[in-house]
Amino acid sequence: MKFADLASRVSAMTVHSTYGWVTDCVGLILEADGPKASIGSLCDIHLHSGDVINGEVVGFKQGRLLIMPYFGTAGVSRGDKVVFNHQVASLKVGNSLLGRVIDAFANPLDKQGPINELHTIDVGQRKSSNPLDRAPIDEVLKTGIKSIDAFTTIGKGQRLGLMSGSGVGKSVLLSSICRNVDADINIVALIGERGREVEEFVHSTLGEEGLKKSVVISATAQDSPLVRVKAAFNAAALAEYYAAQGKNVFFTMDSVTRLASALREIGLAIGEPPTVKGYTPSVFAVLPEYIERFGKFRNGGSISTLLTVLVESDDFNDPVVDCVRAVLDGHIVLTRELAEQAHFPAIDISKSVSRLATKLQNDEFTTYTKALRRIFADYQQNKDVLELGLFESGEGNNREKLKENWGILREFLVQGINESLDYDNVLHEIARIGDIVNAA
């Protein structure tokens, strides 16, 4: 046998140099004695049955290691051997992932066969990025959604939140954006979703056309909190990989609230003190760090980000909502009142904000949108009076005029699920509506 062949075999071997033993198990966490290991160290737990399960060091307690298995603690016994392989977390990446649905570890879920031509990158240790490595955001990201392109205009590299209560249409809106958005690649992270919803999103809502330029990473509600967190962070690493190639990436996650819930479960399991609504302090440290990974970079690549935020009990002062809103570059608010009126997308343009909209729009367009926002807000405040007709009719009546203007504006805002409008046509329509309203 040639020396080169021997050398390649030796380099490919996994060396297990240290090990320990399971001493206790409480809930999702295994306690083990063993050698020195760092947070994030990977390990294999060898069960008495002969099976091997994988886990990760998530903390320390009284000199023992706290290990969370990726796929539950079933079958683990006291005294099972824990082997530390000293590998850093890694991820398989490559262009052959496009059009595929994968799990948190880049394994295929779509039964379309193995994914070939992938290579491995390290994702375990990540240094903070230099803010001066960011490029100015000065190019519009066209979504095809009229109310977004007009009133919460997004730039390539911008980060926004899509905020709403349950059942208001954020997942459907998200899929419409993925089909029409002006990006090279879509990275879609479905975190903590029901299995049924993942299937519907991929095949019915996103569709074949939307999937062609997308990579969907899924970790459903039945997966352990560690797997859900891994899926979210590996999806971000995948977006960074494509952006480093100079691609304009559109990254979306449904939802950041379920990521926060998974982080809370891990924090409580290892003994972190609960704070408001049971969230642990680490949740509010991790979320800003996570969001700051996205943006526009000087190599020409960008990661435009839309994170859905499930607003529990329609409470927009929820701690996760507050934390995310403070870091993002804007937010889009969907309201139940508009959804109940069959107003799709149910975007409240008076409550939605893009912090870069005025920079991306010209002064004339901004003047039009401000006037139309006032009409939207005034109508919502006086809706009961206007709909019941509790005002005196007449040519000069301001409420009569407001009702007419609202009808014109609503006709523009309402959009079919499969409908898309070119950005230039959006500009034209806003100018046309603005002139009609000003002339009324």
Coordinates of C-alpha atoms in Angstrom, one line a residue, residues 100-432:
R100 CA -34.1 20.8 -1.3
V101 CA -35.7 20.4 2.1
I102 CA -33.2 19.5 4.8
D103 CA -33.1 19.0 8.5
A104 CA -30.9 20.8 11.1
F105 CA -27.8 18.8 10.0
A106 CA -28.3 19.2 6.2
N107 CA -29.7 15.7 5.8
P108 CA -32.5 15.5 3.1
L109 CA -36.1 15.4 4.3
D110 CA -37.7 15.5 0.8
K111 CA -37.1 11.9 -0.2
Q112 CA -35.4 13.2 -3.4
G113 CA -32.3 11.1 -2.8
P114 CA -28.9 12.0 -1.3
I115 CA -27.4 15.4 -1.8
N116 CA -24.0 15.2 -3.4
E117 CA -21.2 17.7 -4.1
L118 CA -21.2 19.1 -0.6
H119 CA -18.3 20.2 1.4
T120 CA -18.0 20.9 5.2
I121 CA -17.5 24.2 7.0
D122 CA -17.0 24.8 10.7
V123 CA -19.8 26.7 12.4
G124 CA -18.9 26.1 16.0
Q125 CA -16.8 29.1 16.9
R126 CA -17.9 32.4 15.4
K127 CA -16.2 35.8 16.0
S128 CA -18.1 39.0 16.3
S129 CA -18.2 40.9 13.0
N130 CA -16.7 44.3 12.5
P131 CA -19.5 46.8 12.0
L132 CA -17.3 48.7 9.6
D133 CA -17.2 45.6 7.3
R134 CA -20.9 46.5 6.4
A135 CA -21.8 48.3 3.2
P136 CA -24.5 51.0 3.0
I137 CA -27.9 49.8 2.2
D138 CA -29.0 51.8 -0.9
E139 CA -30.7 49.3 -3.2
V140 CA -34.4 48.4 -3.0
L141 CA -35.3 44.7 -2.4
K142 CA -38.5 44.2 -4.5
T143 CA -40.9 41.8 -2.9
G144 CA -43.8 41.9 -5.3
I145 CA -46.1 42.8 -2.3
K146 CA -47.6 46.2 -3.0
S147 CA -48.2 47.4 0.6
I148 CA -44.6 46.4 1.5
D149 CA -42.9 47.9 -1.5
A150 CA -44.8 51.1 -1.2
F151 CA -45.1 51.8 2.6
T152 CA -42.3 49.7 4.2
T153 CA -39.8 49.7 1.4
I154 CA -37.0 47.2 2.1
G155 CA -33.4 47.5 1.1
K156 CA -31.0 44.7 0.2
G157 CA -29.4 43.7 3.5
Q158 CA -32.1 45.1 5.7
R159 CA -33.6 43.1 8.7
L160 CA -37.3 43.3 9.4
G161 CA -39.8 41.5 11.6
L162 CA -43.2 40.3 10.5
M163 CA -45.3 40.5 13.6
S164 CA -48.7 39.2 14.2
G165 CA -50.9 37.0 16.4
S166 CA -51.7 33.4 15.4
G167 CA -53.9 32.7 12.3
V168 CA -53.5 36.2 10.8
G169 CA -51.8 35.1 7.6
K170 CA -48.0 35.6 8.2
S171 CA -47.0 32.2 6.8
V172 CA -49.0 32.7 3.6
L173 CA -47.6 36.2 3.2
L174 CA -44.1 34.8 3.8
S175 CA -44.5 32.3 1.0
S176 CA -45.8 34.9 -1.4
I177 CA -42.7 37.0 -0.7
C178 CA -40.4 34.0 -1.2
R179 CA -41.9 33.3 -4.6
N180 CA -41.6 36.9 -5.8
V181 CA -38.6 38.5 -4.0
D182 CA -35.8 39.9 -6.1
A183 CA -33.0 37.7 -4.6
D184 CA -30.5 35.1 -5.9
I185 CA -31.2 32.6 -3.2
N186 CA -33.9 32.1 -0.5
I187 CA -33.0 30.4 2.8
V188 CA -36.2 29.4 4.7
A189 CA -35.9 28.2 8.3
L190 CA -39.1 26.7 9.6
I191 CA -38.5 26.4 13.4
G192 CA -40.9 24.7 15.7
E193 CA -43.6 24.4 13.1
R194 CA -46.2 21.5 13.0
G195 CA -45.2 18.8 10.5
R196 CA -48.4 19.4 8.6
E197 CA -47.6 23.1 8.2
V198 CA -44.1 22.3 6.8
E199 CA -45.5 20.0 4.1
E200 CA -48.2 22.6 3.2
F201 CA -45.6 25.5 3.1
V202 CA -43.2 23.6 0.8
H203 CA -45.6 22.0 -1.6
S204 CA -48.8 24.1 -1.6
T205 CA -47.8 27.6 -0.5
L206 CA -44.2 28.0 -1.6
G207 CA -44.7 25.8 -4.7
E208 CA -42.4 24.3 -7.3
E209 CA -41.3 27.7 -8.7
G210 CA -40.5 29.2 -5.3
L211 CA -38.6 26.1 -4.2
K212 CA -36.2 26.1 -7.2
K213 CA -34.1 28.9 -5.8
S214 CA -34.7 28.1 -2.1
V215 CA -33.2 25.9 0.6
V216 CA -35.7 25.0 3.3
I217 CA -34.4 24.0 6.7
S218 CA -36.9 22.4 9.0
A219 CA -37.0 21.5 12.7
T220 CA -40.5 20.7 13.8
A221 CA -42.2 21.1 17.2
Q222 CA -41.4 17.4 18.0
D223 CA -37.7 17.9 17.7
S224 CA -35.7 18.7 20.9
P225 CA -35.0 22.3 21.7
L226 CA -31.3 21.8 20.9
V227 CA -32.2 20.6 17.4
R228 CA -34.5 23.6 16.8
V229 CA -31.7 26.0 17.9
K230 CA -29.2 24.1 15.7
A231 CA -31.6 24.4 12.7
A232 CA -31.8 28.2 13.2
F233 CA -28.1 28.8 13.6
N234 CA -27.1 26.4 10.7
A235 CA -29.6 28.2 8.5
A236 CA -27.9 31.5 9.3
A237 CA -24.5 29.9 8.6
L238 CA -25.8 28.7 5.2
A239 CA -27.0 32.2 4.4
E240 CA -23.6 33.5 5.3
Y241 CA -21.9 30.9 3.1
Y242 CA -23.9 32.1 0.0
A243 CA -23.5 35.8 0.9
A244 CA -19.7 35.3 1.0
Q245 CA -19.9 34.3 -2.7
G246 CA -21.4 37.7 -3.5
K247 CA -25.0 36.4 -3.7
N248 CA -28.0 38.5 -2.6
V249 CA -29.6 36.1 -0.1
F250 CA -33.2 36.5 1.3
F251 CA -33.3 34.8 4.7
T252 CA -36.5 34.2 6.5
M253 CA -37.4 32.3 9.6
D254 CA -40.8 31.3 10.9
S255 CA -40.6 32.0 13.7
V256 CA -38.1 33.8 16.0
T257 CA -40.6 33.3 18.9
R258 CA -40.2 29.6 18.7
L259 CA -36.4 30.0 18.6
A260 CA -36.7 32.0 21.8
S261 CA -38.9 29.3 23.3
A262 CA -36.3 26.6 22.4
L263 CA -33.5 28.8 24.0
R264 CA -35.7 29.2 27.1
E265 CA -36.2 25.4 27.4
I266 CA -32.5 24.8 27.2
G267 CA -31.8 27.6 29.7
L268 CA -34.3 26.4 32.2
A269 CA -33.1 22.8 31.8
I270 CA -29.5 23.7 32.8
G271 CA -30.6 25.9 35.7
E272 CA -30.8 29.5 34.5
P273 CA -33.1 31.7 36.5
P274 CA -36.4 32.6 34.7
T275 CA -37.2 36.3 34.2
V276 CA -40.2 37.9 32.6
K277 CA -42.7 35.3 31.1
G278 CA -40.2 32.6 32.1
Y279 CA -37.6 33.6 29.5
T280 CA -34.0 33.1 30.7
P281 CA -31.4 35.9 30.5
S282 CA -29.5 34.1 27.7
V283 CA -32.4 34.4 25.4
F284 CA -32.1 38.2 25.3
A285 CA -28.3 37.9 24.8
V286 CA -28.6 35.4 21.9
L287 CA -31.3 37.0 19.9
P288 CA -29.4 40.3 19.2
E289 CA -26.2 38.4 18.4
Y290 CA -28.2 36.2 16.0
I291 CA -29.9 39.1 14.2
E292 CA -26.6 41.0 13.8
R293 CA -25.2 38.2 11.6
F294 CA -27.3 39.5 8.7
G295 CA -26.8 42.6 6.6
K296 CA -25.0 43.9 3.5
F297 CA -21.3 43.3 3.2
R298 CA -18.5 44.9 1.3
N299 CA -17.8 41.9 -0.8
G300 CA -21.0 42.6 -2.7
G301 CA -23.1 40.0 -1.0
S302 CA -26.1 40.6 1.3
I303 CA -28.5 38.8 3.6
S304 CA -31.9 40.5 3.6
T305 CA -33.9 39.2 6.5
L306 CA -37.5 38.8 7.4
L307 CA -38.2 37.1 10.8
T308 CA -41.7 36.3 11.8
V309 CA -42.6 37.1 15.3
L310 CA -45.6 35.2 16.8
V311 CA -47.2 37.8 19.1
E312 CA -48.8 35.7 21.9
S313 CA -52.3 36.9 22.9
D314 CA -51.8 39.8 20.4
D315 CA -49.6 41.5 23.1
F316 CA -47.2 43.7 21.1
N317 CA -45.4 44.5 24.4
D318 CA -44.3 40.9 24.8
P319 CA -40.6 40.7 25.9
V320 CA -39.5 38.8 22.7
V321 CA -41.3 41.3 20.5
D322 CA -39.6 44.2 22.4
C323 CA -36.2 42.6 22.2
V324 CA -36.4 41.8 18.4
R325 CA -38.0 45.1 17.5
A326 CA -35.2 47.0 19.2
V327 CA -32.5 45.3 17.0
L328 CA -34.3 45.1 13.7
D329 CA -34.3 47.8 11.0
G330 CA -38.1 47.9 10.9
H331 CA -41.2 45.8 11.4
I332 CA -44.4 44.9 9.5
V333 CA -47.5 44.5 11.6
L334 CA -50.4 42.2 10.6
T335 CA -53.6 42.8 12.5
R336 CA -56.5 40.5 13.3
E337 CA -59.1 43.2 12.5
L338 CA -57.9 43.5 8.9
A339 CA -57.7 39.7 8.5
E340 CA -61.3 39.4 9.6
Q341 CA -62.3 41.8 6.9
A342 CA -60.7 39.5 4.2
H343 CA -58.0 42.2 3.7
F344 CA -54.9 40.2 2.5
P345 CA -52.2 40.9 3.3
A346 CA -53.5 42.1 6.7
I347 CA -50.7 44.7 7.0
D348 CA -51.5 47.8 9.1
I349 CA -49.4 50.4 7.2
S350 CA -49.9 52.9 10.0
K351 CA -48.1 50.6 12.5
S352 CA -45.5 49.2 10.1
V353 CA -42.1 50.9 9.8
S354 CA -39.0 50.6 7.7
R355 CA -36.2 52.6 9.1
L356 CA -34.6 52.9 5.7
A357 CA -37.7 53.7 3.6
T358 CA -37.1 57.4 3.3
K359 CA -33.5 56.7 2.3
L360 CA -34.6 54.3 -0.5
Q361 CA -37.5 56.5 -1.7
N362 CA -37.4 59.8 -3.5
D363 CA -39.0 62.9 -1.8
E364 CA -42.1 62.9 -4.0
F365 CA -42.8 59.3 -3.3
T366 CA -42.3 59.8 0.4
T367 CA -44.8 62.7 0.3
Y368 CA -47.4 60.5 -1.3
T369 CA -47.0 57.6 1.1
K370 CA -47.2 59.9 4.2
A371 CA -50.5 61.3 2.9
L372 CA -51.9 57.8 2.3
R373 CA -50.7 56.6 5.7
R374 CA -52.7 59.4 7.3
I375 CA -55.8 58.3 5.4
F376 CA -55.3 54.7 6.6
A377 CA -54.9 55.8 10.2
D378 CA -57.8 58.3 10.1
Y379 CA -60.1 55.7 8.6
Q380 CA -59.2 53.0 11.2
Q381 CA -59.8 55.5 14.1
N382 CA -63.2 56.6 12.7
K383 CA -64.2 53.2 11.1
D384 CA -67.4 52.6 13.2
V385 CA -68.8 56.1 12.5
L386 CA -68.0 55.8 8.8
E387 CA -69.4 52.3 8.3
L388 CA -72.6 53.1 10.2
G389 CA -73.0 56.4 8.3
L390 CA -73.3 58.5 11.5
F391 CA -72.4 61.7 9.8
E392 CA -74.1 64.3 7.7
S393 CA -73.6 63.7 4.0
G394 CA -72.6 66.5 1.8
E395 CA -70.1 67.5 -0.8
G396 CA -67.8 69.3 1.6
N397 CA -68.0 66.7 4.4
N398 CA -64.6 65.6 5.5
R399 CA -65.8 62.2 6.6
E400 CA -67.4 61.5 3.2
K401 CA -64.2 62.4 1.5
L402 CA -62.2 60.1 4.0
K403 CA -64.5 57.2 3.2
E404 CA -64.0 57.7 -0.6
N405 CA -60.2 57.9 -0.2
W406 CA -60.2 54.8 1.9
G407 CA -62.0 52.9 -0.8
I408 CA -59.4 53.9 -3.3
L409 CA -56.5 53.1 -1.0
R410 CA -57.9 49.7 0.0
E411 CA -58.3 48.6 -3.6
F412 CA -54.6 49.1 -3.9
L413 CA -53.6 47.4 -0.7
V414 CA -55.6 44.2 -1.1
Q415 CA -53.7 41.7 -3.1
G416 CA -54.3 38.1 -4.2
I417 CA -52.1 35.3 -2.8
N418 CA -50.6 34.6 -6.2
E419 CA -50.6 38.2 -7.4
S420 CA -47.4 40.2 -7.8
L421 CA -46.9 43.7 -8.9
D422 CA -43.6 45.1 -10.4
Y423 CA -41.9 47.8 -8.4
D424 CA -42.1 50.4 -11.2
N425 CA -45.8 49.8 -11.4
V426 CA -46.1 50.2 -7.6
L427 CA -44.4 53.6 -7.9
H428 CA -46.8 54.6 -10.7
E429 CA -49.9 53.4 -8.8
I430 CA -48.9 55.3 -5.6
A431 CA -48.4 58.5 -7.7
R432 CA -51.8 58.0 -9.4

